[in-house]
mmCIF file of C-alpha atoms in Angstrom:
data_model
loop_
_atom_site.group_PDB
_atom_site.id
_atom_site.type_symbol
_atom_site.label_atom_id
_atom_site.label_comp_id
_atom_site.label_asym_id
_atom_site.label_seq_id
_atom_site.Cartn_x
_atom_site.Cartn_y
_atom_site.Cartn_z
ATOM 1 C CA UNK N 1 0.000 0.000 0.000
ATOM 2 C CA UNK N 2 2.586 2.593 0.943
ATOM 3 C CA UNK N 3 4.991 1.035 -2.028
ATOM 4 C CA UNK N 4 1.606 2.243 -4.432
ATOM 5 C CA UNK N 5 1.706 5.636 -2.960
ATOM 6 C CA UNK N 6 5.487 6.157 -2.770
ATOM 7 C CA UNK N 7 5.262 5.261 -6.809
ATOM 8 C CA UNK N 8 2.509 7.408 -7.792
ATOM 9 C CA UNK N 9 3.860 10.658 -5.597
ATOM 10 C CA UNK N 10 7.118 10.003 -7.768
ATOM 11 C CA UNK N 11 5.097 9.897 -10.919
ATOM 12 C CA UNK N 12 3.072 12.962 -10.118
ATOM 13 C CA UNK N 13 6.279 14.960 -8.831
ATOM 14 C CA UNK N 14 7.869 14.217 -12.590
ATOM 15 C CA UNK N 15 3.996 15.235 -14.094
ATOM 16 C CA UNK N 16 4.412 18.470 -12.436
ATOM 17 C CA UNK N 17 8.091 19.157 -12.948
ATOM 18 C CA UNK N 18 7.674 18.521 -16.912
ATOM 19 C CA UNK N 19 4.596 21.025 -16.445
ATOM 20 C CA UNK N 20 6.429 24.092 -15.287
ATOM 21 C CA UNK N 21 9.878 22.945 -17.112
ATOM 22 C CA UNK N 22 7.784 23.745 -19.795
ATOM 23 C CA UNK N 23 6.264 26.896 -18.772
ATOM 24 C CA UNK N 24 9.853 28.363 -17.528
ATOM 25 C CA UNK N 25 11.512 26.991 -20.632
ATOM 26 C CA UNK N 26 9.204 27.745 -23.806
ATOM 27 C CA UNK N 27 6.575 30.557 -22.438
ATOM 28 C CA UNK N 28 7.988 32.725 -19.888
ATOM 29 C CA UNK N 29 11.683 33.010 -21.797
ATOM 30 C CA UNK N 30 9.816 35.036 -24.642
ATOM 31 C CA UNK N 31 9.285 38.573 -22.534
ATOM 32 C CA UNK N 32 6.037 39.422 -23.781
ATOM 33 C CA UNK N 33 4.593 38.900 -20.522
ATOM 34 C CA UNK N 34 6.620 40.885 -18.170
ATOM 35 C CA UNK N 35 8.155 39.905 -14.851
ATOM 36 C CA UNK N 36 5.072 39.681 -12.711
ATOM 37 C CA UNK N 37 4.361 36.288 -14.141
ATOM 38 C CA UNK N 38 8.132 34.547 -13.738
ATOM 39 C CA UNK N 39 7.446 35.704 -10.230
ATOM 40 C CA UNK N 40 3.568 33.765 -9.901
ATOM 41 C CA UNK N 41 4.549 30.779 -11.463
ATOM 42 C CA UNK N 42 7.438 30.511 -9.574
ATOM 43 C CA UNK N 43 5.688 30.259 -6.219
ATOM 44 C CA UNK N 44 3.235 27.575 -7.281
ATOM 45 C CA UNK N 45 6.517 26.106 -8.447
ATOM 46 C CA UNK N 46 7.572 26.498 -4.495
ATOM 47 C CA UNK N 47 4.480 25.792 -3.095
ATOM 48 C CA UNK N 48 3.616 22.759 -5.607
ATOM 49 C CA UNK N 49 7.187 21.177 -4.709
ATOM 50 C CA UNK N 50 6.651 21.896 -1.225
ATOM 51 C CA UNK N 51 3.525 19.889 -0.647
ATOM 52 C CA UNK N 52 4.898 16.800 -3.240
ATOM 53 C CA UNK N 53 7.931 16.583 -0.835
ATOM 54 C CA UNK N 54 6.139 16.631 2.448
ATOM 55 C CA UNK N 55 4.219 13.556 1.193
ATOM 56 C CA UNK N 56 6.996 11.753 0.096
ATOM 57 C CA UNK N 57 9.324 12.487 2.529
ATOM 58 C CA UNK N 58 6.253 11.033 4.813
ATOM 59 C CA UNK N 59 5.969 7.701 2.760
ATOM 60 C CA UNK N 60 9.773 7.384 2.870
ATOM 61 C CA UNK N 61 10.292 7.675 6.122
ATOM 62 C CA UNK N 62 7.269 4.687 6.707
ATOM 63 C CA UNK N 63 8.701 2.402 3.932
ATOM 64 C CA UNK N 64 12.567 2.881 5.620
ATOM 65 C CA UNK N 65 11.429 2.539 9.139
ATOM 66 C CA UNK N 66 9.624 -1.024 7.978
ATOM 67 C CA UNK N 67 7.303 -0.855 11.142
ATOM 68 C CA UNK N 68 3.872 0.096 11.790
ATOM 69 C CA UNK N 69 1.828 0.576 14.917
ATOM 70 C CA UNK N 70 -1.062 -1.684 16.336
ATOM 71 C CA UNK N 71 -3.558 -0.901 18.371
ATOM 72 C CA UNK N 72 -6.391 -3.431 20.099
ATOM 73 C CA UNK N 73 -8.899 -2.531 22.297
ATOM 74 C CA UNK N 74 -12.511 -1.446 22.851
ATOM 75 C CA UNK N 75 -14.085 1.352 20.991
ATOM 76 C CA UNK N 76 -14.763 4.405 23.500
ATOM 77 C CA UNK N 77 -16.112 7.077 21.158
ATOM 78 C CA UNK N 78 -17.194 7.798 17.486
ATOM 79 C CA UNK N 79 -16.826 11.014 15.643
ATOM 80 C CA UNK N 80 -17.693 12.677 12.368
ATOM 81 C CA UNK N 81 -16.090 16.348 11.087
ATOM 82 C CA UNK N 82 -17.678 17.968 8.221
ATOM 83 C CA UNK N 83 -15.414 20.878 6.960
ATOM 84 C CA UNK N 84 -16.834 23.331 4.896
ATOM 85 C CA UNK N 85 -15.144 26.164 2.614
ATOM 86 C CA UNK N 86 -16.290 28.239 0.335
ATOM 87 C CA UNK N 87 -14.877 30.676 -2.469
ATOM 88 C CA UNK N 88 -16.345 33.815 -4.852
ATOM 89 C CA UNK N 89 -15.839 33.260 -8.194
ATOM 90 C CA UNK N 90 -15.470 36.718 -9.592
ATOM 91 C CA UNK N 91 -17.022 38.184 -13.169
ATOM 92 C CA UNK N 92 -15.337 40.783 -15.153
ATOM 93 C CA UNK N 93 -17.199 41.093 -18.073
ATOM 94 C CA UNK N 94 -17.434 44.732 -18.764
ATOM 95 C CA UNK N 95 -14.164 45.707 -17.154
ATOM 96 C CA UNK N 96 -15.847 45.522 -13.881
ATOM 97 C CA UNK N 97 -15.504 43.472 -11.249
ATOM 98 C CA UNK N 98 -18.226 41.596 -9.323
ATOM 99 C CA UNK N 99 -18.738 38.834 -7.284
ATOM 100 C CA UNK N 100 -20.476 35.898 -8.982
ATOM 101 C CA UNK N 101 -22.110 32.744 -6.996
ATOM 102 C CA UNK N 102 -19.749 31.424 -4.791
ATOM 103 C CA UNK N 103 -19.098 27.804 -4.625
ATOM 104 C CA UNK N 104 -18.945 25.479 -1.388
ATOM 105 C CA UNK N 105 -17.312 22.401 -1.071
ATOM 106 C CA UNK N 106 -17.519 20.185 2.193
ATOM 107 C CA UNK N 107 -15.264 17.196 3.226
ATOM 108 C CA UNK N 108 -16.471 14.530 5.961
ATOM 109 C CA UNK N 109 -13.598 12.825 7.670
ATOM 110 C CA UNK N 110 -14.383 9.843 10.255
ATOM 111 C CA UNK N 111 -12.632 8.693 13.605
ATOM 112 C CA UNK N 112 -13.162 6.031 16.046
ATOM 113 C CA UNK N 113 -11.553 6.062 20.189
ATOM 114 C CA UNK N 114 -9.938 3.044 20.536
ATOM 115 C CA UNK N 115 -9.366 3.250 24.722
ATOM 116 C CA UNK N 116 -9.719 7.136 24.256
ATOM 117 C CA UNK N 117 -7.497 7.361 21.695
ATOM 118 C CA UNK N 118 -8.670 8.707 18.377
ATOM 119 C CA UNK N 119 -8.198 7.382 14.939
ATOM 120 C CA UNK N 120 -8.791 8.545 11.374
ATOM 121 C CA UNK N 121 -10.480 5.987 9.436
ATOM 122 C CA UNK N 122 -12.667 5.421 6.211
ATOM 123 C CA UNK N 123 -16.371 5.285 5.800
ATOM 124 C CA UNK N 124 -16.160 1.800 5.542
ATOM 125 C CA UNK N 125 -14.240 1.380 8.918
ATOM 126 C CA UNK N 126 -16.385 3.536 10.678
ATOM 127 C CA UNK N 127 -19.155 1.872 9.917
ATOM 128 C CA UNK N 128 -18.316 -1.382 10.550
ATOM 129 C CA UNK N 129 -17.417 -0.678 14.407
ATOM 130 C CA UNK N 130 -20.004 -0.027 16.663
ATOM 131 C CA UNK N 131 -19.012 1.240 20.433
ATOM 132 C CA UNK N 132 -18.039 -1.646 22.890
ATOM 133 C CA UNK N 133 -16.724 -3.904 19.795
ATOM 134 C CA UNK N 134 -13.117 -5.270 20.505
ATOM 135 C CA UNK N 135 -10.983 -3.746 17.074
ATOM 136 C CA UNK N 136 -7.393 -3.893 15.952
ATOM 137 C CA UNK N 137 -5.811 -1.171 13.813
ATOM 138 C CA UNK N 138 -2.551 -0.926 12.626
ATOM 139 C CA UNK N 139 -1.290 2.649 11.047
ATOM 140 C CA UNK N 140 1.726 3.949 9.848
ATOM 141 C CA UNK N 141 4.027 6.485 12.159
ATOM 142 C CA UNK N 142 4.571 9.001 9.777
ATOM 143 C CA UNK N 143 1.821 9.271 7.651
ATOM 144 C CA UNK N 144 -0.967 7.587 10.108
ATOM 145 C CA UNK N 145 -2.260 5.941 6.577
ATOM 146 C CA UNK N 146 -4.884 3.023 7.979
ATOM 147 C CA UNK N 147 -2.877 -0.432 7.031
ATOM 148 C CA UNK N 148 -5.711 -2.988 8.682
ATOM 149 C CA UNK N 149 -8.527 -2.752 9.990
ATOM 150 C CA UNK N 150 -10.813 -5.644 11.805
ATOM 151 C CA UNK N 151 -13.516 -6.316 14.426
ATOM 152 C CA UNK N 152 -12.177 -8.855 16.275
ATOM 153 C CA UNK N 153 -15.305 -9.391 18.774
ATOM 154 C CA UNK N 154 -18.983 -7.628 18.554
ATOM 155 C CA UNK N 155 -20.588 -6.495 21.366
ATOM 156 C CA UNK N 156 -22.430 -8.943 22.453
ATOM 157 C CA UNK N 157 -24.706 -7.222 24.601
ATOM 158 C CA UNK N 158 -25.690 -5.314 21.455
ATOM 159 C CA UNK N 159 -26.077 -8.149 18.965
ATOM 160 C CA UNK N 160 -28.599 -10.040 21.571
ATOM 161 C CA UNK N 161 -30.620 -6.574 22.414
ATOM 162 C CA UNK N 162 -30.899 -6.189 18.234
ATOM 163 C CA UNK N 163 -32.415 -9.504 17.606
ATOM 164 C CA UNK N 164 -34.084 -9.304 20.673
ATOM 165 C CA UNK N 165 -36.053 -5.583 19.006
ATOM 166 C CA UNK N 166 -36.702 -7.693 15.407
ATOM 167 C CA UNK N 167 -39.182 -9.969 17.438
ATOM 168 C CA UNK N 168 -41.935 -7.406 17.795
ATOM 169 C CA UNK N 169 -44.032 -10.435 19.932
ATOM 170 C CA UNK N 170 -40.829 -10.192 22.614
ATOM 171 C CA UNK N 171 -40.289 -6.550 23.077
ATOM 172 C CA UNK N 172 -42.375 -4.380 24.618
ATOM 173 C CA UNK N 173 -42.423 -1.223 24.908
ATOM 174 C CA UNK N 174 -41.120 -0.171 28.774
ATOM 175 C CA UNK N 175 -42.508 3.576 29.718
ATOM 176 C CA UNK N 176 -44.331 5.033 32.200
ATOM 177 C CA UNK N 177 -45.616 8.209 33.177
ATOM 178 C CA UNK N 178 -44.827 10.082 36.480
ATOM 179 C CA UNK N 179 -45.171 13.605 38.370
ATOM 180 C CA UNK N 180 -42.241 15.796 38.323
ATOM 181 C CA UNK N 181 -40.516 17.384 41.037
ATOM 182 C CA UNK N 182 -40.144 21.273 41.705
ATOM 183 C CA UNK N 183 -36.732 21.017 40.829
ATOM 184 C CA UNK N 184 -37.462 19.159 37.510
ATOM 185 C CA UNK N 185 -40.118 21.939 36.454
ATOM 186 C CA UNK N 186 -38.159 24.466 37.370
ATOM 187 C CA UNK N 187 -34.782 22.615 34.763
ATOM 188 C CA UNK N 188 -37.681 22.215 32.439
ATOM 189 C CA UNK N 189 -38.806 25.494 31.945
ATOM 190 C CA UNK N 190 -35.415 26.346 31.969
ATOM 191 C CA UNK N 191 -34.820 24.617 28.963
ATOM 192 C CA UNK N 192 -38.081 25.363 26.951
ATOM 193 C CA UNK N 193 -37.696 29.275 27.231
ATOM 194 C CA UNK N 194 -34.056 28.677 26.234
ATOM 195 C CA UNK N 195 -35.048 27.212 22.983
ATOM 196 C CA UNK N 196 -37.303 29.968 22.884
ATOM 197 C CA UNK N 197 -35.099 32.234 22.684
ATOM 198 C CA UNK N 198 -33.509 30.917 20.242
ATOM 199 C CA UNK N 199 -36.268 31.516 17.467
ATOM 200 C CA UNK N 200 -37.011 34.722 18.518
ATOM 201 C CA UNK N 201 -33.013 36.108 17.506
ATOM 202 C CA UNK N 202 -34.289 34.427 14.415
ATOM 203 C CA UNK N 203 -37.493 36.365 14.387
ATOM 204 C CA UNK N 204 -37.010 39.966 15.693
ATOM 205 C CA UNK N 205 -34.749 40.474 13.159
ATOM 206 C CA UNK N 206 -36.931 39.359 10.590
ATOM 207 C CA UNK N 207 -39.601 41.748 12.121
ATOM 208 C CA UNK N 208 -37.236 44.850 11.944
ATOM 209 C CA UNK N 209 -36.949 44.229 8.228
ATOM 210 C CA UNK N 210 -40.402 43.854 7.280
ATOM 211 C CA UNK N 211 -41.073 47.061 9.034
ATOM 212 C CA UNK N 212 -37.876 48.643 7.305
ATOM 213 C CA UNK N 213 -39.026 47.421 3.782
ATOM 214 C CA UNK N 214 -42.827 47.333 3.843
ATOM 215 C CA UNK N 215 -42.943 49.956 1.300
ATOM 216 C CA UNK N 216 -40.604 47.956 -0.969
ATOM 217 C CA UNK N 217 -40.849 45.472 -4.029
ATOM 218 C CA UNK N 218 -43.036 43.021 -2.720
ATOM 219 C CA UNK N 219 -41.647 40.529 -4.317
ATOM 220 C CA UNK N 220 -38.422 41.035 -2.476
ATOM 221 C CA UNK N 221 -40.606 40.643 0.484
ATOM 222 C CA UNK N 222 -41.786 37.468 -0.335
ATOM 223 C CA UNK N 223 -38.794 35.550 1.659
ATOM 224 C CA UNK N 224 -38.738 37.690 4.721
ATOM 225 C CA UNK N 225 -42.901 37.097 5.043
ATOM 226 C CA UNK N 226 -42.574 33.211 4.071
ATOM 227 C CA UNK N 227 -40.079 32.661 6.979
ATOM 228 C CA UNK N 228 -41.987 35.264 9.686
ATOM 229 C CA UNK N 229 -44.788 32.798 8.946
ATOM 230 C CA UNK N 230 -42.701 29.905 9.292
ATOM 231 C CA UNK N 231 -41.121 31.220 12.653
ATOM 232 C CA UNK N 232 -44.667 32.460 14.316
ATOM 233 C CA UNK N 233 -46.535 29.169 13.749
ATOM 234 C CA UNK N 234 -43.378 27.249 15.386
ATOM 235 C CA UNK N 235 -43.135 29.305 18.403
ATOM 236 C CA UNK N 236 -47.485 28.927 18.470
ATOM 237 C CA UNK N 237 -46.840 25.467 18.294
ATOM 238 C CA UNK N 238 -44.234 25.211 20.862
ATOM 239 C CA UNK N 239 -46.396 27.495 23.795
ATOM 240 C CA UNK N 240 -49.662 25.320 22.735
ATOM 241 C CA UNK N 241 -47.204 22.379 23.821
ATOM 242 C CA UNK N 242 -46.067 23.981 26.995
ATOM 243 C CA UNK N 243 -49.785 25.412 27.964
ATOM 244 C CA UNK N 244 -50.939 21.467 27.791
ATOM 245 C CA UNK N 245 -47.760 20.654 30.029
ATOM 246 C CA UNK N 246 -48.867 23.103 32.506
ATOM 247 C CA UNK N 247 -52.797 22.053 32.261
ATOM 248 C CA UNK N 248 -51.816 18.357 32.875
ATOM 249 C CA UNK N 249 -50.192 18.914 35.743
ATOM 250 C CA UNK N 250 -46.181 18.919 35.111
ATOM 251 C CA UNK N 251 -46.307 15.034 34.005
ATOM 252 C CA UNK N 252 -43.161 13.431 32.436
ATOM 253 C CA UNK N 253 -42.409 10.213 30.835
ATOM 254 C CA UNK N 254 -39.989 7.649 31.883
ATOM 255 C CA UNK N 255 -38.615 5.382 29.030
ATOM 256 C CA UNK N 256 -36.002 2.499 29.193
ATOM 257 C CA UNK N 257 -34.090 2.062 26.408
ATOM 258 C CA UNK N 258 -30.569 0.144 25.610
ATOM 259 C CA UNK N 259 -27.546 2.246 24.130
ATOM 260 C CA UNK N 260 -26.604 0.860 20.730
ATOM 261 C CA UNK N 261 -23.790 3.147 19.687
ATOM 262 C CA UNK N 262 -22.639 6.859 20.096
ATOM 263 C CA UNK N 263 -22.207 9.654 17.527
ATOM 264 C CA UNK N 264 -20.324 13.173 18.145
ATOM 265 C CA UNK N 265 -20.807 15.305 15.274
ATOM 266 C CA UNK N 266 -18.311 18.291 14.930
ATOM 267 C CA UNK N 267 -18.270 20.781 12.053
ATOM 268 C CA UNK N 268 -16.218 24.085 11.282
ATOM 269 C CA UNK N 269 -19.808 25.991 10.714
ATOM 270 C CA UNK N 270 -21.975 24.625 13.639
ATOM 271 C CA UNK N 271 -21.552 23.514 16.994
ATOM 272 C CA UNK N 272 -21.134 20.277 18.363
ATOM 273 C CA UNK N 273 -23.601 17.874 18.196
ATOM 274 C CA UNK N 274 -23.949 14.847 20.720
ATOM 275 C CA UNK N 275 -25.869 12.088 19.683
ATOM 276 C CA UNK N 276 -27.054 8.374 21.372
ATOM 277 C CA UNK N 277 -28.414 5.162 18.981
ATOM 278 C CA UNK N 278 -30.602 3.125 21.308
ATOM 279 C CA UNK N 279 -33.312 0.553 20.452
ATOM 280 C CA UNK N 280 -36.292 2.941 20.188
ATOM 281 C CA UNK N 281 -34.022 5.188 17.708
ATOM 282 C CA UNK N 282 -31.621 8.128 17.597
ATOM 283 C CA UNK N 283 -31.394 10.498 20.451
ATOM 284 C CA UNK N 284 -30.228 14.001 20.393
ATOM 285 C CA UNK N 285 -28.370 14.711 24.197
ATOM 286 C CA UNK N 286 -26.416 17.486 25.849
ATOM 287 C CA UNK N 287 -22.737 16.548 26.070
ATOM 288 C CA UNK N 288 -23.561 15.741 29.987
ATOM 289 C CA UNK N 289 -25.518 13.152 29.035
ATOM 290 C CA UNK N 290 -23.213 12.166 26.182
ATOM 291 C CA UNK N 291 -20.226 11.813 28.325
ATOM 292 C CA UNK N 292 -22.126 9.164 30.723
ATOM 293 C CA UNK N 293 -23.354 6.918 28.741
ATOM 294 C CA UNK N 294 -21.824 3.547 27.756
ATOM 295 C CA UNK N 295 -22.684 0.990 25.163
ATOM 296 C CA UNK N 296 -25.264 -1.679 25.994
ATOM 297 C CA UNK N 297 -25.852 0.579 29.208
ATOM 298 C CA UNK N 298 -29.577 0.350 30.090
ATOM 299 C CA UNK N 299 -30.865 4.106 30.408
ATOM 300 C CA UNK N 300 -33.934 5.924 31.583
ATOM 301 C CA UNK N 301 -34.849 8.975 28.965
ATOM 302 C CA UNK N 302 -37.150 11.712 31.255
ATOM 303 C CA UNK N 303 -38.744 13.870 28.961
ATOM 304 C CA UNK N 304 -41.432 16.216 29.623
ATOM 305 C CA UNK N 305 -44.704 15.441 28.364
ATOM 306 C CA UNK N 306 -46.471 17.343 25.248
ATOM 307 C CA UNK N 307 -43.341 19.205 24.565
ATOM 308 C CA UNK N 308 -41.016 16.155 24.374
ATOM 309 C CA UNK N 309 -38.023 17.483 25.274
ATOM 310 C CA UNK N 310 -35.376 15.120 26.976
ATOM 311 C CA UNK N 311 -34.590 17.031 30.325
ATOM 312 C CA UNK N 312 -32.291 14.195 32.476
ATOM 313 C CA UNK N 313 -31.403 10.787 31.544
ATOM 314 C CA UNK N 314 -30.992 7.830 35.497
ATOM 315 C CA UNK N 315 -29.336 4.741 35.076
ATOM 316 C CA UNK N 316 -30.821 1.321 35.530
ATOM 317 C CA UNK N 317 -28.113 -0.732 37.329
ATOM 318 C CA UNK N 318 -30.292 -3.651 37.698
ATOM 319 C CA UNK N 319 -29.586 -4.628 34.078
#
């Protein structure tokens, strides 16, 4: 594998060579263009031969050492990284310049904790690990390329609970509803008025600019009234959920569930996002909540009834 690479980083390095040979023997030589472009070419030259040799020294280095390292253990954690970028192109028609539609481009990179200790790995890797399996990977020092990759032992705890959820005639469905506390209303409303909040710095603003453009084109109005509609029938929505919560008497609903696998999602655009697989589906959670969790741990979810949100997750240590 690193034999492949080492061959096709020479091959490209001699591609790219020829390419500005080329350029600095037959096209720049001839004067017509001036100085400023022996100068531009010459630092992709720099920069181009720059990032060819840190590669290759890389892959050298691996294939000269002759060792790799191997790691075996349990997997702790799973993560996902989206990284987004974007450029402008630019349009100069006219002999002006403007800024034309700009183009994003996103790139997902996957790791797995192998006893707390994180790992880049394909798609296919990722996938095939679940958290509490018993992996071995073995990487390269230099380059930390992935050389094998294998699930030595599922979780077993896991496998039985997802045959055991196929059966529909077997499982049943374990949740009951209770009274909450003073201190749990008080966490609860807490939490509601916090999500509140955040709509409303999504619709004041769009407020203040309805009132600012009213007497504009309407049909540059059309957006900013589509999503004040959209915003004022969720927040509606959300009260009319919290005024039933209140009517009924604070109630919340106990569910036990069975922790399948974890998910952190982290992205250069949005915050972190903590995530739980159990057997009665995916389950957003605060990073509290993320943290104490374990695989094939029996959980109780506590969410607040009519506005369903997930206020405090107990532990059931008689499973």
């Amino acid at each position: 594998m690193l034999r492949r690479q080492f061959l096709f980083l020479i091959a490209f390095g001699v591609f790219v060579g020829a390419i500005f040979f080329f350029i600095f023997k037959f096209v720049l030589p001839t004067g017509e263009m001036g100085y400023i472009p022996v100068f531009v070419f010459t630092a992709f030259a720099l920069i181009f031969g720059a990032f060819i040799s840190y590669f290759f020294w890389g892959t050298y280095i691996d294939l000269k050492k002759g060792v790799k390292q191997c790691y075996t253990g349990i997997v702790t954690d799973k993560r996902v990284n989206k990284h987004t970028s974007s450029s402008a192109r630019h349009n100069r028609s006219g002999g002006s310049h403007a800024y034309g539609s700009s183009r994003k481009s996103t790139q997902t990179y996957y790791y797995i904790s192998i006893e707390n200790i994180e790992h880049s790995v394909s798609y296919k890797q990722y996938s095939q690990a679940k958290l509490g399996d018993k992996v071995s990977i073995e990487i390269s020092p230099k380059k930390k390329e992935v050389l094998d990759f294998k699930v030595l032992e599922k979780n077993n705890d896991i496998t039985d609970l997802s045959h055991h959820t196929i059966s529909k005639k077997r499982y049943e469905r374990d949740e009951k509803s209770f009274p909450m506390t003073i201190k749990e209303i008080e966490l609860v409303k807490k939490m509601f008025f916090k999500t509140i909040r955040k709509d409303l710095m999504y619709l004041i603003p769009i407020i203040i600019l309805l009132f600012v453009l009213w007497k504009g084109i309407f049909i540059f109005l059309i957006p900013l009234i589509i999503a004040f509609i959209y915003y004022s029938f969720k927040l509606l929505i959300k009260y009319n959920r919290y005024a039933k919560f209140n009517r009924n008497g604070y109630l919340k609903t106990v569910t036990k569930v069975q922790v399948i696998d974890k998910l952190k999602a982290t992205s250069n655009r949005s915050s972190t996002k903590f995530q739980i697989e159990t057997n009665q589906g995916n389950i957003n959670v605060s990073e509290h909540i993320y943290n104490q969790v374990q695989a094939s741990q029996v959980i109780n979810l506590h969410k607040a009834s009519f506005i369903d949100l997930l206020f405090e997750v107990s532990f059931d240590y008689d499973n």
